[in-house]
Short mmCIF file of C-alpha atoms and ligand atoms in Angstrom, two decimals:
data_model
loop_
_atom_site.label_atom_id
_atom_site.label_comp_id
_atom_site.label_asym_id
_atom_site.label_seq_id
_atom_site.Cartn_x
_atom_site.Cartn_y
_atom_site.Cartn_z
CA MET A 27 106.60 19.82 28.18
CA THR A 28 106.67 17.73 31.35
CA ALA A 29 109.87 16.07 32.59
CA ALA A 30 108.39 12.67 31.70
CA ALA A 31 107.55 13.85 28.19
CA ALA A 32 111.14 15.03 27.72
CA VAL A 33 112.54 11.64 28.78
CA LEU A 34 110.00 9.78 26.68
CA ARG A 35 110.71 11.88 23.60
CA GLU A 36 114.40 11.08 23.88
CA ARG A 37 113.76 7.36 24.39
CA LEU A 38 111.40 7.23 21.40
CA ALA A 39 114.47 8.04 19.29
CA GLY A 40 112.62 9.57 16.39
CA ARG A 41 109.52 7.40 16.55
CA SER A 42 106.45 9.61 16.40
CA PRO A 43 103.31 7.56 17.15
CA ARG A 44 100.04 9.47 17.26
CA THR A 45 97.93 6.66 18.69
CA ALA A 46 98.34 5.23 22.19
CA LEU A 47 96.79 2.00 23.37
CA VAL A 48 96.23 1.25 27.06
CA LEU A 49 96.47 -2.50 27.58
CA GLY A 50 93.90 -3.68 30.12
CA SER A 51 93.28 -7.21 31.37
CA GLY A 52 93.58 -9.77 28.60
CA LEU A 53 95.44 -7.46 26.20
CA GLY A 54 98.89 -7.50 27.78
CA GLY A 55 100.19 -9.89 25.14
CA LEU A 56 99.80 -7.25 22.43
CA ALA A 57 102.93 -5.50 23.69
CA GLY A 58 104.86 -8.51 22.42
CA GLU A 59 103.61 -7.87 18.88
CA VAL A 60 105.23 -4.46 18.65
CA GLU A 61 108.09 -4.46 16.13
CA ASP A 62 111.13 -2.24 16.24
CA ALA A 63 110.10 -1.77 19.86
CA VAL A 64 111.59 0.49 22.46
CA HIS A 65 110.68 -0.39 26.07
CA VAL A 66 110.66 2.40 28.63
CA PRO A 67 109.94 1.33 32.23
CA TYR A 68 107.60 3.62 34.12
CA SER A 69 110.36 3.89 36.74
CA GLU A 70 112.36 6.01 34.27
CA LEU A 71 109.46 8.39 33.68
CA PRO A 72 108.91 11.02 36.42
CA GLY A 73 105.40 10.90 37.88
CA PHE A 74 104.40 7.63 36.24
CA PRO A 75 102.68 5.15 38.60
CA ARG A 76 104.97 2.67 40.29
CA SER A 77 102.76 -0.35 40.78
CA GLY A 78 99.89 -1.97 38.99
CA VAL A 79 97.17 -4.43 39.82
CA THR A 80 99.08 -7.25 38.20
CA GLY A 81 102.00 -6.65 40.51
CA HIS A 82 104.65 -6.06 37.88
CA ALA A 83 105.92 -2.64 37.00
CA GLY A 84 104.52 -0.85 33.99
CA GLU A 85 106.27 0.09 30.81
CA VAL A 86 105.78 2.05 27.64
CA VAL A 87 106.28 -0.02 24.51
CA ALA A 88 106.56 1.99 21.30
CA GLY A 89 107.18 0.82 17.77
CA ASN A 90 105.08 -0.64 14.99
CA PHE A 91 101.93 -2.65 15.50
CA SER A 92 100.39 -4.14 12.36
CA SER A 93 103.00 -2.01 10.55
CA ARG A 94 101.66 1.27 11.98
CA PRO A 95 103.30 3.46 14.62
CA VAL A 96 101.91 2.91 18.10
CA LEU A 97 102.66 3.64 21.72
CA MET A 98 101.35 1.02 24.12
CA LEU A 99 100.95 1.43 27.86
CA ALA A 100 101.41 -1.87 29.67
CA GLY A 101 100.25 -1.12 33.20
CA ARG A 102 97.84 1.47 34.52
CA ALA A 103 97.06 2.89 37.93
CA HIS A 104 93.56 2.39 39.29
CA TYR A 105 91.73 4.80 41.57
CA TYR A 106 91.26 2.03 44.14
CA GLU A 107 95.01 1.54 44.58
CA THR A 108 95.64 4.90 46.24
CA GLY A 109 92.38 6.86 46.19
CA ASP A 110 93.97 9.21 43.65
CA ALA A 111 91.71 9.50 40.61
CA ALA A 112 94.39 11.58 38.85
CA ALA A 113 97.11 8.91 39.13
CA MET A 114 97.23 8.60 35.33
CA ARG A 115 97.48 12.35 34.72
CA PRO A 116 101.29 12.45 34.41
CA VAL A 117 101.09 9.56 31.96
CA LEU A 118 98.52 11.19 29.72
CA GLU A 119 100.30 14.56 29.92
CA ALA A 120 103.50 12.87 28.77
CA LEU A 121 101.70 11.22 25.87
CA ALA A 122 100.18 14.53 24.80
CA GLY A 123 103.65 16.06 25.15
CA VAL A 124 105.19 13.65 22.65
CA GLY A 125 102.44 14.17 20.09
CA ILE A 126 99.88 11.48 20.86
CA ASP A 127 96.42 12.71 19.90
CA ARG A 128 94.39 9.48 19.93
CA LEU A 129 93.93 7.20 22.93
CA ILE A 130 92.42 3.72 22.77
CA LEU A 131 91.59 2.36 26.22
CA THR A 132 90.82 -1.24 27.08
CA ASN A 133 89.57 -2.77 30.30
CA ALA A 134 87.83 -5.75 31.89
CA ALA A 135 84.21 -5.32 32.90
CA GLY A 136 81.19 -7.13 34.26
CA SER A 137 78.13 -7.35 31.99
CA LEU A 138 74.60 -6.33 32.92
CA ILE A 139 73.21 -7.83 29.70
CA ARG A 140 72.73 -11.58 29.78
CA ASP A 141 73.31 -11.87 26.01
CA MET A 142 76.59 -9.97 26.36
CA ALA A 143 78.22 -13.01 27.94
CA PRO A 144 81.74 -13.44 29.30
CA GLY A 145 84.12 -13.41 26.34
CA SER A 146 82.21 -10.60 24.61
CA VAL A 147 83.74 -7.26 23.70
CA MET A 148 81.80 -4.03 24.29
CA LEU A 149 82.58 -0.77 22.53
CA ILE A 150 81.91 1.97 25.08
CA THR A 151 79.51 4.57 23.70
CA ASP A 152 79.21 6.63 26.88
CA HIS A 153 79.86 6.36 30.59
CA ILE A 154 78.35 7.01 34.00
CA ASN A 155 80.75 8.20 36.68
CA PHE A 156 79.39 6.59 39.82
CA SER A 157 82.59 6.89 41.86
CA GLY A 158 81.89 10.29 43.36
CA SER A 159 85.41 11.22 42.33
CA ASN A 160 86.95 13.03 39.42
CA PRO A 161 90.57 13.27 38.25
CA LEU A 162 90.16 17.02 37.81
CA PHE A 163 89.43 17.74 41.49
CA GLY A 164 91.88 20.50 42.41
CA GLU A 165 92.60 21.57 38.86
CA PRO A 166 92.65 25.36 39.27
CA THR A 167 91.97 26.53 35.73
CA ASP A 168 88.66 26.93 33.93
CA ARG A 169 89.84 24.13 31.65
CA ARG A 170 88.52 21.81 34.39
CA PHE A 171 84.98 22.27 33.03
CA VAL A 172 85.53 19.66 30.34
CA PRO A 173 82.54 18.95 28.11
CA LEU A 174 81.81 15.23 27.89
CA SER A 175 78.90 15.32 25.45
CA GLU A 176 80.94 13.43 22.87
CA ALA A 177 83.68 11.96 25.02
CA TYR A 178 83.93 8.80 22.92
CA ASP A 179 85.03 9.94 19.45
CA ALA A 180 82.56 9.05 16.71
CA ALA A 181 85.21 8.49 14.04
CA LEU A 182 87.34 6.23 16.25
CA ARG A 183 84.27 4.27 17.30
CA GLY A 184 83.33 3.88 13.65
CA ALA A 185 86.82 2.65 12.85
CA LEU A 186 86.62 -0.03 15.53
CA GLU A 187 83.13 -1.07 14.35
CA ASP A 188 84.42 -1.31 10.78
CA ALA A 189 87.35 -3.45 11.91
CA ALA A 190 85.00 -5.74 13.84
CA ALA A 191 82.74 -6.12 10.81
CA ALA A 192 85.68 -6.72 8.43
CA THR A 193 87.09 -9.46 10.65
CA GLY A 194 83.73 -11.01 11.51
CA THR A 195 84.30 -10.30 15.20
CA PRO A 196 81.19 -9.75 17.33
CA LEU A 197 81.24 -6.31 18.97
CA SER A 198 78.55 -5.12 21.38
CA LYS A 199 77.98 -1.48 22.25
CA GLY A 200 76.97 0.05 25.53
CA VAL A 201 77.33 2.34 28.51
CA TYR A 202 80.11 1.70 31.04
CA MET A 203 79.56 2.63 34.65
CA TRP A 204 82.60 3.42 36.78
CA PHE A 205 82.55 2.05 40.32
CA SER A 206 85.52 2.88 42.53
CA GLY A 207 86.22 -0.71 43.60
CA PRO A 208 88.18 -2.55 44.81
CA SER A 209 85.26 -4.48 46.30
CA PHE A 210 82.87 -5.80 43.69
CA GLU A 211 79.33 -4.47 43.50
CA THR A 212 76.39 -5.75 45.52
CA PRO A 213 73.28 -7.19 43.81
CA ALA A 214 71.36 -4.04 44.78
CA GLU A 215 74.02 -1.84 43.22
CA ILE A 216 73.81 -3.81 39.99
CA ARG A 217 70.00 -3.46 39.94
CA MET A 218 70.52 0.27 40.42
CA ALA A 219 73.14 0.40 37.67
CA ARG A 220 70.72 -1.27 35.26
CA THR A 221 67.96 1.17 36.19
CA LEU A 222 70.34 4.07 35.61
CA GLY A 223 71.22 2.86 32.12
CA ALA A 224 74.48 0.95 32.49
CA ASP A 225 75.34 -2.05 30.31
CA ALA A 226 78.65 -2.90 31.97
CA VAL A 227 80.46 -2.04 35.18
CA GLY A 228 84.15 -1.66 35.92
CA MET A 229 86.82 0.01 38.01
CA SER A 230 88.93 1.93 35.49
CA THR A 231 88.94 3.91 32.24
CA VAL A 232 86.55 6.73 33.15
CA PRO A 233 89.18 8.86 34.93
CA GLU A 234 91.48 8.35 31.95
CA VAL A 235 88.74 9.40 29.53
CA ILE A 236 88.11 12.58 31.54
CA LEU A 237 91.84 13.38 31.65
CA ALA A 238 92.25 12.62 27.96
CA ARG A 239 89.41 14.97 27.01
CA PHE A 240 90.95 17.59 29.33
CA LEU A 241 94.16 17.21 27.30
CA ASN A 242 92.29 17.24 23.98
CA LEU A 243 93.08 13.65 23.06
CA ARG A 244 90.47 11.83 21.00
CA VAL A 245 89.28 8.74 22.83
CA ALA A 246 87.82 5.31 22.17
CA ALA A 247 87.41 2.52 24.71
CA CYS A 248 86.47 -1.15 24.71
CA SER A 249 85.57 -3.51 27.54
CA VAL A 250 86.44 -7.16 27.59
CA ILE A 251 83.54 -8.83 29.40
CA THR A 252 84.90 -11.25 31.99
CA ASN A 253 81.75 -12.04 33.97
CA LEU A 254 78.07 -11.38 34.39
CA ALA A 255 77.66 -8.70 37.06
CA THR A 256 76.89 -9.50 40.69
CA GLY A 257 73.56 -11.19 41.25
CA MET A 258 73.20 -12.45 37.69
CA GLY A 259 74.39 -15.94 38.59
CA GLY A 260 77.62 -17.25 39.99
CA GLU A 261 80.07 -15.81 42.46
CA ILE A 262 82.38 -13.12 41.10
CA SER A 263 86.06 -13.31 41.86
CA HIS A 264 89.21 -11.55 40.74
CA GLN A 265 90.51 -14.94 39.64
CA GLU A 266 87.48 -15.43 37.38
CA THR A 267 88.03 -12.04 35.77
CA LYS A 268 91.70 -12.91 35.18
CA ASP A 269 90.84 -16.34 33.76
CA MET A 270 88.18 -14.99 31.39
CA ALA A 271 90.00 -11.86 30.21
CA PRO A 272 92.05 -13.64 27.51
CA VAL A 273 88.88 -14.89 25.76
CA GLY A 274 87.46 -11.46 24.97
CA GLY A 275 91.01 -10.14 24.83
CA ALA A 276 91.75 -12.33 21.81
CA ARG A 277 88.68 -10.95 20.03
CA LEU A 278 89.59 -7.38 20.84
CA ALA A 279 93.15 -8.02 19.66
CA THR A 280 91.76 -9.14 16.29
CA ILE A 281 89.78 -5.90 16.00
CA LEU A 282 92.75 -3.76 16.98
CA ARG A 283 95.23 -5.48 14.65
CA HIS A 284 92.89 -4.88 11.75
CA ALA A 285 92.05 -1.32 12.74
CA PHE A 286 95.73 -0.41 13.00
CA GLY A 287 96.90 -2.41 10.01
CA THR A 288 94.42 -0.90 7.61
CA GLY A 289 94.98 2.62 8.85
CA LEU A 290 91.40 2.92 10.10
CA LEU A 291 92.66 4.68 13.21
CA ASP A 292 94.82 7.16 11.29
CA GLY A 293 91.99 9.42 10.19
N1 LIG B 302 82.64 -5.31 38.45
C1 LIG B 302 83.61 -4.36 38.46
N2 LIG B 302 84.73 -4.46 37.79
C2 LIG B 302 84.91 -5.56 37.05
C3 LIG B 302 83.96 -6.59 36.98
C4 LIG B 302 82.75 -6.45 37.73
O1 LIG B 302 81.85 -7.31 37.72
N3 LIG B 302 84.46 -7.55 36.15
C5 LIG B 302 85.67 -7.10 35.74
N4 LIG B 302 85.95 -5.91 36.27
#
């Protein structure tokens, strides 16, 4: 067990969540819905990232969400912050160390599909790693050859689709392409991404999916669409992505509350 896992286990004080939820843009408010919550600042957890894109320090929030045990991660490290694609490795190792075996990731993304407008939610079915990097660079064991043929768990995806249907929440599906950022894409890059089969583009999640599969966690991921991708109309800005994130975020929160509350994610 890692040092961070040991600290986290103690701070969980008997709570034993098996599902972790990474709160991306627009989902931060969900941490406030956790009942019987324990808050553990990343600064208390050895190896956890120190800063995040939003500027405030991250924390683990564990307790009950929709009456089911959960561990939420408020704050993630992005590859573009330091050039370290493995920045989230200590976090995911600690989660695995305290018994988490399911990871639900959320993010903000730009859409390549005109009908998947800002405010939409996209369930990620597969990804394209276009960053040229990998969080397992330097991993010395043969475990580095992680199969990614079914990286996005079919049962977890089904659970999220069922929750969307039950709550009448529109949920698109598609392929997420990871760009390193932090600059946004050019119009030519977006034309390329479309040709290569991407439906949405973003700057996170893929390294975490690779690490999670390396650690044998089952994974699902959803994108909150904040903008149409570069060249599809309108200038893209970080401010726009921040302003639009709560719209899709509210929809995704509805899906997640239902999926947790009805035990769909327990299976
Ligand atoms: N590109 C990359 N990352 C993003 C975008 C985008 O258009 N929107 C939100 N995150």
